[in-house]
CSV table of C-alpha atoms in Angstrom, one decimal:
chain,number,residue,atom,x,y,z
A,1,UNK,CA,0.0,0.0,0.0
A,2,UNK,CA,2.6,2.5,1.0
A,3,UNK,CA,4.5,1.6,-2.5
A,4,UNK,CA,1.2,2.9,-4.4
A,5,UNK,CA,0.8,6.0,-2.4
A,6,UNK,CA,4.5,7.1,-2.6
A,7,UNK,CA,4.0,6.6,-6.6
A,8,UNK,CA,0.8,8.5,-6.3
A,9,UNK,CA,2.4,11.3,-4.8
A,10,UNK,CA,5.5,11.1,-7.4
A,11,UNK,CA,2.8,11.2,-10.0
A,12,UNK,CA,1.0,13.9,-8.8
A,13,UNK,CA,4.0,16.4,-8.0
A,14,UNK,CA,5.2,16.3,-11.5
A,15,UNK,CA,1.8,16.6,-12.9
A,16,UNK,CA,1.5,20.0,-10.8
A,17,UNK,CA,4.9,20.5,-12.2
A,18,UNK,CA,3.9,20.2,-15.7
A,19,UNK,CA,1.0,22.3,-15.0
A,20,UNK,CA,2.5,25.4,-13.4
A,21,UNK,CA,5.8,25.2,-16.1
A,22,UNK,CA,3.6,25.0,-19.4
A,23,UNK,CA,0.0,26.9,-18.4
A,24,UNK,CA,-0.7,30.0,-17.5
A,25,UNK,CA,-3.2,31.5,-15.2
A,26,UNK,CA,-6.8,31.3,-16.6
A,27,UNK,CA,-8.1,34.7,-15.5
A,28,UNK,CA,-12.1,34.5,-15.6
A,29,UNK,CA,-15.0,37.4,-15.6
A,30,UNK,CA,-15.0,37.1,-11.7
A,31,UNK,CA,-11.4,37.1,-11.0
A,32,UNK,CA,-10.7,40.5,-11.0
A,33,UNK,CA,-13.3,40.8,-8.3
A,34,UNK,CA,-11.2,38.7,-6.3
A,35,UNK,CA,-8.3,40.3,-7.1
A,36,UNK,CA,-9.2,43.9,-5.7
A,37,UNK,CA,-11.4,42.2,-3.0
A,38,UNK,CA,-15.4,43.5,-4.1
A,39,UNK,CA,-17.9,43.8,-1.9
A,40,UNK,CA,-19.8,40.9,-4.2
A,41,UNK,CA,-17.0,38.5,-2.9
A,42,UNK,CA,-15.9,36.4,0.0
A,43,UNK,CA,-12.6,38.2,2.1
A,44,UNK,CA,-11.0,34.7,2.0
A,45,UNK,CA,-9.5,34.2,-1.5
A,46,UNK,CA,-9.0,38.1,-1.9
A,47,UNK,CA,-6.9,37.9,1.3
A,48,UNK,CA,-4.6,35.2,-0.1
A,49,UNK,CA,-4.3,37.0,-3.1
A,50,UNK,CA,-3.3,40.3,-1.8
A,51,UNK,CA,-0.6,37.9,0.9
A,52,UNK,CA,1.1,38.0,-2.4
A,53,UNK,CA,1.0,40.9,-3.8
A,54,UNK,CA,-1.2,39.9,-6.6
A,55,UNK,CA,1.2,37.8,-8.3
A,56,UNK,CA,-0.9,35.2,-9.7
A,57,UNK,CA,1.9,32.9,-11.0
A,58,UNK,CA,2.6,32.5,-7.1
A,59,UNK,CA,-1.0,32.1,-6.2
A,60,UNK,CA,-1.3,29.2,-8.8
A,61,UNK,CA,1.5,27.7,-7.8
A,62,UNK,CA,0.0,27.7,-4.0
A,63,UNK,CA,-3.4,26.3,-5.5
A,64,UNK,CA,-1.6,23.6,-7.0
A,65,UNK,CA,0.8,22.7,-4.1
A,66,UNK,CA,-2.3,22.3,-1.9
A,67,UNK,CA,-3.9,20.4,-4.4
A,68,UNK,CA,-1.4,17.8,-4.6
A,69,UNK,CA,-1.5,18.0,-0.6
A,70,UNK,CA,-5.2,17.8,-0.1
A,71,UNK,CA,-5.8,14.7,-3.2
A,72,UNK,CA,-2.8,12.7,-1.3
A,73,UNK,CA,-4.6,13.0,1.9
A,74,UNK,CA,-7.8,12.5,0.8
A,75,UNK,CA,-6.6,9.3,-1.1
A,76,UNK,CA,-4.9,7.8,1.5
A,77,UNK,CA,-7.7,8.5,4.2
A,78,UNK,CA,-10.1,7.3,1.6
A,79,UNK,CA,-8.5,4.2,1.3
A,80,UNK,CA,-8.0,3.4,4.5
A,81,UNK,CA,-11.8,3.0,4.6
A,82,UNK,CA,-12.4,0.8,1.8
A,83,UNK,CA,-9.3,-1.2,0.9
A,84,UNK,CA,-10.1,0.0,-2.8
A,85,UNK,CA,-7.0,-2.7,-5.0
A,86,UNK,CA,-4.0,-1.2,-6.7
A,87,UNK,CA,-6.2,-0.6,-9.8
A,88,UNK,CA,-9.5,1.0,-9.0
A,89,UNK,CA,-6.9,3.2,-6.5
A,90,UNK,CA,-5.1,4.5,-9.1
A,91,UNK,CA,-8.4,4.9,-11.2
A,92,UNK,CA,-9.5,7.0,-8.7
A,93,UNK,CA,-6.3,9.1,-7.5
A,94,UNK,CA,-5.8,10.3,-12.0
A,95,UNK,CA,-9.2,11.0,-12.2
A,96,UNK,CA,-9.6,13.1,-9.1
A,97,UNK,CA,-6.1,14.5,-9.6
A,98,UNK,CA,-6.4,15.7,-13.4
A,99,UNK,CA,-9.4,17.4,-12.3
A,100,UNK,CA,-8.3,19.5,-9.1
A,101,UNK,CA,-5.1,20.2,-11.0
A,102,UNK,CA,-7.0,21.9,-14.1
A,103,UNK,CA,-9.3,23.7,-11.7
A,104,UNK,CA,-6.3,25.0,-9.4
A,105,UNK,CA,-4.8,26.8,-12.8
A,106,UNK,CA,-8.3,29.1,-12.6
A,107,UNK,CA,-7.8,32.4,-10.2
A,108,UNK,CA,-11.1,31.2,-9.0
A,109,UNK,CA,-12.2,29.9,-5.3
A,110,UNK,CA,-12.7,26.3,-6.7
A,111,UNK,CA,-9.5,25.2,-6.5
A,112,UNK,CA,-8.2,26.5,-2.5
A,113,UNK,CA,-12.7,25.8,-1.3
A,114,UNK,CA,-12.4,22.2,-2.8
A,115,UNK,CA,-8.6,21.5,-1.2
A,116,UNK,CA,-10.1,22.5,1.7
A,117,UNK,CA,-13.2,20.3,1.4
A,118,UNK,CA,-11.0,17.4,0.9
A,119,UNK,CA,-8.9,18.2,3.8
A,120,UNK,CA,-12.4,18.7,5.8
A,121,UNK,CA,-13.3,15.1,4.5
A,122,UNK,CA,-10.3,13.6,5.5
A,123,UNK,CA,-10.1,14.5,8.7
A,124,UNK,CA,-14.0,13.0,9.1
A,125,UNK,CA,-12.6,10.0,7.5
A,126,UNK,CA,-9.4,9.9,10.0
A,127,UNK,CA,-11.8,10.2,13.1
A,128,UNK,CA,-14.0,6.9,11.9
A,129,UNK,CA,-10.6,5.1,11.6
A,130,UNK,CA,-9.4,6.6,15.6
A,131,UNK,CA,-12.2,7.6,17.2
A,132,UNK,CA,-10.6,10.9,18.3
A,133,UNK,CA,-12.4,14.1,18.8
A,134,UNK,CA,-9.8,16.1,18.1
A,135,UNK,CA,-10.1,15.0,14.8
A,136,UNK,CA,-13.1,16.4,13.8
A,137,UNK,CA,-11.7,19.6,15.3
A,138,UNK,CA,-9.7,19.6,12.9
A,139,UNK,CA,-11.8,18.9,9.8
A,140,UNK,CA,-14.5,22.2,11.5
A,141,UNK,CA,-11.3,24.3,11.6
A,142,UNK,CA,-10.5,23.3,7.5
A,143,UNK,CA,-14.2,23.3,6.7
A,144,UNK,CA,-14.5,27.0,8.0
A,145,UNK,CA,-11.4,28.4,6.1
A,146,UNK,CA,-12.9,27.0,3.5
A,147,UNK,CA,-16.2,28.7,4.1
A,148,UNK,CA,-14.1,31.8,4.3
A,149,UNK,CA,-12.8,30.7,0.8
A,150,UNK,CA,-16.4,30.1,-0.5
A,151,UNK,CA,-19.6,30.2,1.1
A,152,UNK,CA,-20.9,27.7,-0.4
A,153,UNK,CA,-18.8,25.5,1.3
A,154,UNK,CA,-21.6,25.3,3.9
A,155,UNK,CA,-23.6,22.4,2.8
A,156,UNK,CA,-20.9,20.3,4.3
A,157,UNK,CA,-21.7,21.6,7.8
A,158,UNK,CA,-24.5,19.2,8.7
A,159,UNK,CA,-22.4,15.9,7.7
A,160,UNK,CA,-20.2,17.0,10.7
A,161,UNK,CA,-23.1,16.6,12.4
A,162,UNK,CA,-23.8,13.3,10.6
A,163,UNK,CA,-20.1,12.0,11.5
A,164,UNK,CA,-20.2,13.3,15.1
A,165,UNK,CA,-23.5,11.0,16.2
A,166,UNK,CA,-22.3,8.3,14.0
A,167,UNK,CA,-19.1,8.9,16.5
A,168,UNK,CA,-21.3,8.9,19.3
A,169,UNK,CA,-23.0,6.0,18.8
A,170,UNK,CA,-19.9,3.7,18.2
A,171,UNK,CA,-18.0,5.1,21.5
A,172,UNK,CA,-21.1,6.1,23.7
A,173,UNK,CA,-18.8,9.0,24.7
A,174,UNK,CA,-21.1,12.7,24.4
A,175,UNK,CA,-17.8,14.5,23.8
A,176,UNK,CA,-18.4,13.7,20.6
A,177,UNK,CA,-21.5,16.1,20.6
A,178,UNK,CA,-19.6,19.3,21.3
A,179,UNK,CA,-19.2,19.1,17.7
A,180,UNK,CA,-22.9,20.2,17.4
A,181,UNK,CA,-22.4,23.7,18.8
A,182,UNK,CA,-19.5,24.1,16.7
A,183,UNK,CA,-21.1,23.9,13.7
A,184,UNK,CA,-23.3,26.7,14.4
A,185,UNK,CA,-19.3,29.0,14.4
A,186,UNK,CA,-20.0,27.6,11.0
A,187,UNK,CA,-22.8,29.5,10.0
A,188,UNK,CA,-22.5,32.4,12.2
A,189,UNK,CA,-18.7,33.7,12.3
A,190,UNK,CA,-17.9,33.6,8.7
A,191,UNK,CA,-20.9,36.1,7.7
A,192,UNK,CA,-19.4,38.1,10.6
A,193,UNK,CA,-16.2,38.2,9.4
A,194,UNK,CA,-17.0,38.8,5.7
A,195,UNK,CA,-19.3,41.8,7.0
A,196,UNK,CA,-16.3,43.1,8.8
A,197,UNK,CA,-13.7,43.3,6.5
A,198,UNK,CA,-16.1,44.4,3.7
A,199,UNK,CA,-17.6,47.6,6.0
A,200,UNK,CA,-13.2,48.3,6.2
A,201,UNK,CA,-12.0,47.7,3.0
A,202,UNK,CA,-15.8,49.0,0.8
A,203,UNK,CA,-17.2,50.8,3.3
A,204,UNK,CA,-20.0,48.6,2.7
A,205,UNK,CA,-22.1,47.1,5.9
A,206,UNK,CA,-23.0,43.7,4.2
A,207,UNK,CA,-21.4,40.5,4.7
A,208,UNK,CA,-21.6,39.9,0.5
A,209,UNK,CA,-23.6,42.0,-1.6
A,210,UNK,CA,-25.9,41.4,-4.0
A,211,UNK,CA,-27.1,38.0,-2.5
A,212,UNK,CA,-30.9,38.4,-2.4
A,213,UNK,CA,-30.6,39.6,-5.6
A,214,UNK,CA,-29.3,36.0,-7.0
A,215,UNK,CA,-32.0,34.9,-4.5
A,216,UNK,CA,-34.6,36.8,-6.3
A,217,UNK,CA,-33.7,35.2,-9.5
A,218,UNK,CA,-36.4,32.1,-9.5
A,219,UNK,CA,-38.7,33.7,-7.5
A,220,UNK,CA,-39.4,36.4,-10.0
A,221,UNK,CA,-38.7,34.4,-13.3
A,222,UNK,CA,-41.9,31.6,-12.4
A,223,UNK,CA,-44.1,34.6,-11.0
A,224,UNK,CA,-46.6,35.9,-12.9
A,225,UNK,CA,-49.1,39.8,-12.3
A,226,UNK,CA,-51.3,38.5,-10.3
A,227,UNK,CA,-48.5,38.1,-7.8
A,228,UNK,CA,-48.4,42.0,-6.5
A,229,UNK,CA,-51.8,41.8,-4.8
A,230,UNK,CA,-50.5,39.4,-2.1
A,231,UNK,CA,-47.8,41.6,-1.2
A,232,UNK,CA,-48.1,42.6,2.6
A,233,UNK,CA,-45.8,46.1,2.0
A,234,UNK,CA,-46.9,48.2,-1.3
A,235,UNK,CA,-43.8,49.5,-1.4
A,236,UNK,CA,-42.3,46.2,-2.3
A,237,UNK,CA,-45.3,45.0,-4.4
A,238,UNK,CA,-44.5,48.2,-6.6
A,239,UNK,CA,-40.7,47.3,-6.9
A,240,UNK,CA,-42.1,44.3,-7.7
A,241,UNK,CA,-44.2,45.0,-10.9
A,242,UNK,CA,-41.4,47.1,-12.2
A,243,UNK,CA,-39.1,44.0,-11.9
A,244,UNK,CA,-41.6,41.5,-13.5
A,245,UNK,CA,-42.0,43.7,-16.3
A,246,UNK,CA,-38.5,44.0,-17.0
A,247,UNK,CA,-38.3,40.5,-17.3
A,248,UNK,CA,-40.9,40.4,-19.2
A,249,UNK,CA,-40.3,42.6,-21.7
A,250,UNK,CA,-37.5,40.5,-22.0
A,251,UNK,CA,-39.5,37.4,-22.7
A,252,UNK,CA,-37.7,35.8,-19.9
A,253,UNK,CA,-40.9,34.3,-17.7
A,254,UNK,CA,-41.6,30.8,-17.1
A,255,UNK,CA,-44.8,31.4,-18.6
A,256,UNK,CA,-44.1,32.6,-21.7
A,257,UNK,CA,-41.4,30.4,-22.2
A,258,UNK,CA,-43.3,27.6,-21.4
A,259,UNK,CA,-46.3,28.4,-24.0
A,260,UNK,CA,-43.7,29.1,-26.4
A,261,UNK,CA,-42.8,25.1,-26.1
A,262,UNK,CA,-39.5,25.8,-24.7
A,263,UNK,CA,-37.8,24.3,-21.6
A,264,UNK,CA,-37.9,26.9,-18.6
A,265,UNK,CA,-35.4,26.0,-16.3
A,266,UNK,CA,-32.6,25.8,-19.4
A,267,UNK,CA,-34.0,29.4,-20.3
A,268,UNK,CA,-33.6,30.3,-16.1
A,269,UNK,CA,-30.3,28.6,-16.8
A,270,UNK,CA,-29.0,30.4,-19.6
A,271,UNK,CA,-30.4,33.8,-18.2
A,272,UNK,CA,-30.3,33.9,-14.5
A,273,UNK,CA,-27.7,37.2,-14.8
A,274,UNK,CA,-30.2,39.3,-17.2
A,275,UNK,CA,-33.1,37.9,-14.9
A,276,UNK,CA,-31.1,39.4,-11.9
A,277,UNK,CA,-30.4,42.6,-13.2
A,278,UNK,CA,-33.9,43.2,-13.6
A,279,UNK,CA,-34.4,43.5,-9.9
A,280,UNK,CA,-31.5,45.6,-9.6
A,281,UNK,CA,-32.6,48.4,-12.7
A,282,UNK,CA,-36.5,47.8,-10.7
A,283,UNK,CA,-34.2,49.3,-7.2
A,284,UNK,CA,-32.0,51.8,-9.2
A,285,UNK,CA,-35.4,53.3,-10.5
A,286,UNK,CA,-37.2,52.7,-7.0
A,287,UNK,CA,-35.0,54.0,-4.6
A,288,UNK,CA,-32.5,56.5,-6.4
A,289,UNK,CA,-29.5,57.9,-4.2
A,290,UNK,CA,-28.9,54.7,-1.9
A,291,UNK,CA,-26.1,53.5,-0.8
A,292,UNK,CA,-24.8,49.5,-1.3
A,293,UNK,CA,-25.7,48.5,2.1
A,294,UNK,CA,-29.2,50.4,2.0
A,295,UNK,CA,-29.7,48.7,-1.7
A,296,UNK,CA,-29.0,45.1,-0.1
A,297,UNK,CA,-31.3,45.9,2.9
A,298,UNK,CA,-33.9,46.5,-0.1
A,299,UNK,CA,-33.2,43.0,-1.4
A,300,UNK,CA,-33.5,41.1,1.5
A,301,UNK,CA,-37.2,43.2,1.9
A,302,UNK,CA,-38.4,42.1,-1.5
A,303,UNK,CA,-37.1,38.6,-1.5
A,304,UNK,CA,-38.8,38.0,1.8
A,305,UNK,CA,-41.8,39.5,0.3
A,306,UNK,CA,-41.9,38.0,-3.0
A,307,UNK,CA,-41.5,34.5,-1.3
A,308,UNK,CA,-44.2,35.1,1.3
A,309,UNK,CA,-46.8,36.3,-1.6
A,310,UNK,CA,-46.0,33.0,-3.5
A,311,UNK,CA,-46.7,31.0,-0.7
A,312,UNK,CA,-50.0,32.7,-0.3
A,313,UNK,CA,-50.6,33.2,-4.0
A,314,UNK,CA,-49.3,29.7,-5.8
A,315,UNK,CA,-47.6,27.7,-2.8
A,316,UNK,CA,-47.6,24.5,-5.4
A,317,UNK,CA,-45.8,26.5,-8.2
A,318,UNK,CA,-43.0,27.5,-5.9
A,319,UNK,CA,-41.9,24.3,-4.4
A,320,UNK,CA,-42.5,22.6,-7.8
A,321,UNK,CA,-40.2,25.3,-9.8
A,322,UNK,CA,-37.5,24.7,-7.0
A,323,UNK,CA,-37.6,21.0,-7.4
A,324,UNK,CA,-37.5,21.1,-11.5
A,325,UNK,CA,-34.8,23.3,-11.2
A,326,UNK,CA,-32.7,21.1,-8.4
A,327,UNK,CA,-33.9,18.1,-10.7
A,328,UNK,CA,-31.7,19.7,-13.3
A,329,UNK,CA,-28.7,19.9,-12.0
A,330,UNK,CA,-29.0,15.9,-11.8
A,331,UNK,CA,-30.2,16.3,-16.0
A,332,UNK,CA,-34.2,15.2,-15.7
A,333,UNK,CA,-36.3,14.6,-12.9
A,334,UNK,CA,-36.5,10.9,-13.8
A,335,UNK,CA,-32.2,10.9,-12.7
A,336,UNK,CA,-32.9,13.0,-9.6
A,337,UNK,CA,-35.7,10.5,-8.6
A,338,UNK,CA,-33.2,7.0,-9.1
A,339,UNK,CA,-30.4,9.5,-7.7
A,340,UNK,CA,-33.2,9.6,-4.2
A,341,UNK,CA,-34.6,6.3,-4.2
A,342,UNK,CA,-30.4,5.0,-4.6
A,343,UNK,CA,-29.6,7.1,-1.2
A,344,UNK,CA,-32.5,6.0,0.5
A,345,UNK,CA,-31.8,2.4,-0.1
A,346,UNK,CA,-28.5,3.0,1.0
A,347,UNK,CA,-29.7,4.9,4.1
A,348,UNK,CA,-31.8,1.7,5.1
A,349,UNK,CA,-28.9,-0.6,4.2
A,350,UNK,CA,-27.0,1.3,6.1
A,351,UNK,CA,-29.2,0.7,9.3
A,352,UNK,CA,-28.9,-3.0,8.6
A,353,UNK,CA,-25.2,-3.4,7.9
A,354,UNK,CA,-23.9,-0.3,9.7
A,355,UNK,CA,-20.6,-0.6,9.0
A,356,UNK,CA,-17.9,2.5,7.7
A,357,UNK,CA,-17.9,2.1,4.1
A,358,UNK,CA,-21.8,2.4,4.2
A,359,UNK,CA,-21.6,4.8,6.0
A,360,UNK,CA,-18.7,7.0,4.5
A,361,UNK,CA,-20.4,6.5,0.6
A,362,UNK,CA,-24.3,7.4,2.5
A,363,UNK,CA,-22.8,10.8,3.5
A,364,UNK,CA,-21.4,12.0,0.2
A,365,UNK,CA,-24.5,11.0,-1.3
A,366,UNK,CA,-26.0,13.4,1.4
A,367,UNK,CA,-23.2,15.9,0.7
A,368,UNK,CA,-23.6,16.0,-2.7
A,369,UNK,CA,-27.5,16.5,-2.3
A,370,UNK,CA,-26.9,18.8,0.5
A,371,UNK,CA,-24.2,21.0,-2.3
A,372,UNK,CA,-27.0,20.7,-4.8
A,373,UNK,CA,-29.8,22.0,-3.0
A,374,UNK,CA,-27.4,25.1,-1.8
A,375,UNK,CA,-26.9,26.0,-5.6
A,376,UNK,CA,-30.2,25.7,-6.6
A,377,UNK,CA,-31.3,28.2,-4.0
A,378,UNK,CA,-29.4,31.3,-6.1
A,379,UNK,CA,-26.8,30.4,-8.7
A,380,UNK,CA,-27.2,29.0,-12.1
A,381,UNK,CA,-26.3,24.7,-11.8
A,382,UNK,CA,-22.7,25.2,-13.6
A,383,UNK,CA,-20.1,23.0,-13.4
A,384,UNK,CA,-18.5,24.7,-11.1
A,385,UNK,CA,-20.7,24.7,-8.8
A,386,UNK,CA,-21.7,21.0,-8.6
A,387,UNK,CA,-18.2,19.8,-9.2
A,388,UNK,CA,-17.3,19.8,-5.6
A,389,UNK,CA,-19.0,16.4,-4.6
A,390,UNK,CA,-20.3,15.0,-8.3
A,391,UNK,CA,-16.2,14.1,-9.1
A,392,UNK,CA,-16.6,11.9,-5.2
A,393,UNK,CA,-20.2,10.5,-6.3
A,394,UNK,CA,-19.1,9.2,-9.7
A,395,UNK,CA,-15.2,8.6,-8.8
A,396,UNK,CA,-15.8,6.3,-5.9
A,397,UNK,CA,-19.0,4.5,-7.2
A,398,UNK,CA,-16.7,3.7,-10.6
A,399,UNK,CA,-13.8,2.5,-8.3
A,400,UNK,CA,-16.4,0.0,-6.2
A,401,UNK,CA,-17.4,-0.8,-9.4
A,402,UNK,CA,-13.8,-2.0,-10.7
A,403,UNK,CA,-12.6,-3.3,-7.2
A,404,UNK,CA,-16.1,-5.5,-7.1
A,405,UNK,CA,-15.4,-6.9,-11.0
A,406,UNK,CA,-11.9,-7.7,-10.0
A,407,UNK,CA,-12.9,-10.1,-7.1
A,408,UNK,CA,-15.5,-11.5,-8.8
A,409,UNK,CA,-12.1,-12.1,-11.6
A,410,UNK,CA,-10.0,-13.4,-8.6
């Protein structure tokens, strides 16, 4: 075993070679907000940029230094769990290599929040194998510079949960559930952080801005006119009907879509940006003269708004456009549905055989719904988004997969 993982780490360290001699770093449309540290972004990844001085060749080479550090971890926690053979191991360690090396060239968050997540899941891992609290101190303190890194990073917080009673249950030992009010730093001190650092550097009293506006983005896309007479403030029902119309001028409503044969959510998809700056022309005009912090305050008011008036209005139409959208990051409903019936099976499985492998391949099935239903609250389902627990979903179910058919060849 140690022979393969000494390779694997060989491997990997001239494949990060390779990719910090001969690429370059792939600059995006977001990165510059990184770079000068906007009020739209998370103060983790602009802070490591700016530890060195903006010199992205060196930040690069730091992403891909951690991600040869994090995958080796990972790996080697990973198969300490199931015993995966020589082959399905190395299967696994070039697929999730290749991949966390291409994303750590981007001057993105992906490739520091999904080291981290790793690192997080590892230490998880590591406390199954030892039984050690501290452990899962340790994978809370990754998870939440990762959180720093990217918020999103959050849907991870209640498998810490998962792992901590799974813990308790095996040792009977309740020190185990001081892990419970630790994830709760999780979701709390982050936000506080973010808000501070943004009100010093942006003068801007917001943890990250423009968030309700991304929020807004289903919400105002399935509504239809009728909507505005179950708003509770007029203020926001007027804000509102400026919004819908801009969107609708636009042709980009679920119902017109819809009559005009076309798929809505790939139209939500493929316009959630143009969608979103419809409620942010519907504020300029609204409330003229505001500041950043007042124009997020608005946000928050209409998104509440808007989401108590569908409930009142079309309660049906709101879950149902959620779950079609969610459905799609997972291609159809039909995929989403076998994806659900698979983890419940598992989940009852699990209560029968309860043993770690079960249990370790049941919670990224919950992680990676958990990640999914995260995204599908705001952001468009990219790849980039999802990428964080599909590569674990597909990777490890293919290398059970090989490591079954070559017993059954044995």
């Amino acid at each position: 075993m140690n022979k393969i993982q000494d390779f694997n780490v060989i491997l990997f360290t001239f494949l990060g070679l390779i990719c910090y001699l001969y690429f370059e770093p792939v600059l995006h449309p977001d990165s510059l907000g990184y770079i000068n540290y906007d009020s739209l972004r998370s103060v983790g990844y602009s802070s490591i940029i700016n530890l060195f001085n903006k010199n992205l060749e060196i930040v690069v080479a730091f992403q891909i230094l951690l991600t040869i550090i994090s995958c080796s971890f990972f790996l080697k926690s990973l198969r300490s769990i199931f015993n995966f053979n020589n082959f399905s191991y190395l299967f696994i360690s070039l697929v999730l290599i290749v991949i966390s090396l291409k994303t750590s060239l981007n001057v993105l968050t992906g490739s520091f929040a999904f080291s981290f997540f790793l690192i997080s899941l590892a230490f998880c891992i590591n406390s199954l194998l030892k039984k050690k609290l501290i452990l899962l101190i340790y994978s809370t303190f990754f998870l939440f510079i990762g959180i720093l890194i990217r918020p999103q990073l959050i849907f991870f917080a209640p498998v810490l949960i998962f792992f901590a009673l799974y813990l308790f249950y095996l040792t009977k030992e309740m020190k185990f559930t001081l892990i419970l009010p630790l994830t709760l730093i999780l979701f709390l001190v982050p936000q506080k952080i973010n808000k501070y650092f943004n009100n010093h550097y942006n003068q801007v009293n917001i943890s990250i801005t423009d968030s309700f506006n991304q929020l807004m983005i289903l919400p105002l896309f399935i509504s239809k006119p009728e909507l505005k007479d179950f708003y509770e403030d007029q203020l926001m029902a007027k804000l509102f009907v400026i919004a819908h119309d801009c969107s609708t001028n636009k042709n980009l409503n679920k119902r017109i879509v819809s009559e005009a044969g076309q798929n809505w959510v790939y139209t939500l998809e493929s316009n959630s940006f143009p969608v979103k700056n419809c409620v942010n022309n519907a504020i300029d005009i609204t409330f003229s003269n505001t500041s950043i912090t007042e124009r997020e305050i608005i946000s928050k008011d209409l998104f509440i708004n808007t989401i108590k008036a569908q409930i009142l209005f079309e309660p049906k139409e709101l879950f149902f456009s959620y779950y079609e959208k969610l459905s799609y990051g997972f291609m159809n409903k039909y995929y989403f549905l076998i994806f659900c019936l698979f983890t419940t099976f598992i989940f009852f499985y699990f209560l029968l055989i309860r043993n770690h492998q079960l249990f370790l391949f049941l919670v990224i099935l919950i992680s990676h719904l958990s990640n999914m239903l995260i995204v599908c609250l705001g952001a468009p389902m990219l790849t980039r988004y999802k990428f964080y627990t599909e590569v674990l979903v597909l990777v490890i179910s293919l290398s059970i997969i090989i490591h079954y058919l070559n017993l059954k060849k044995n």
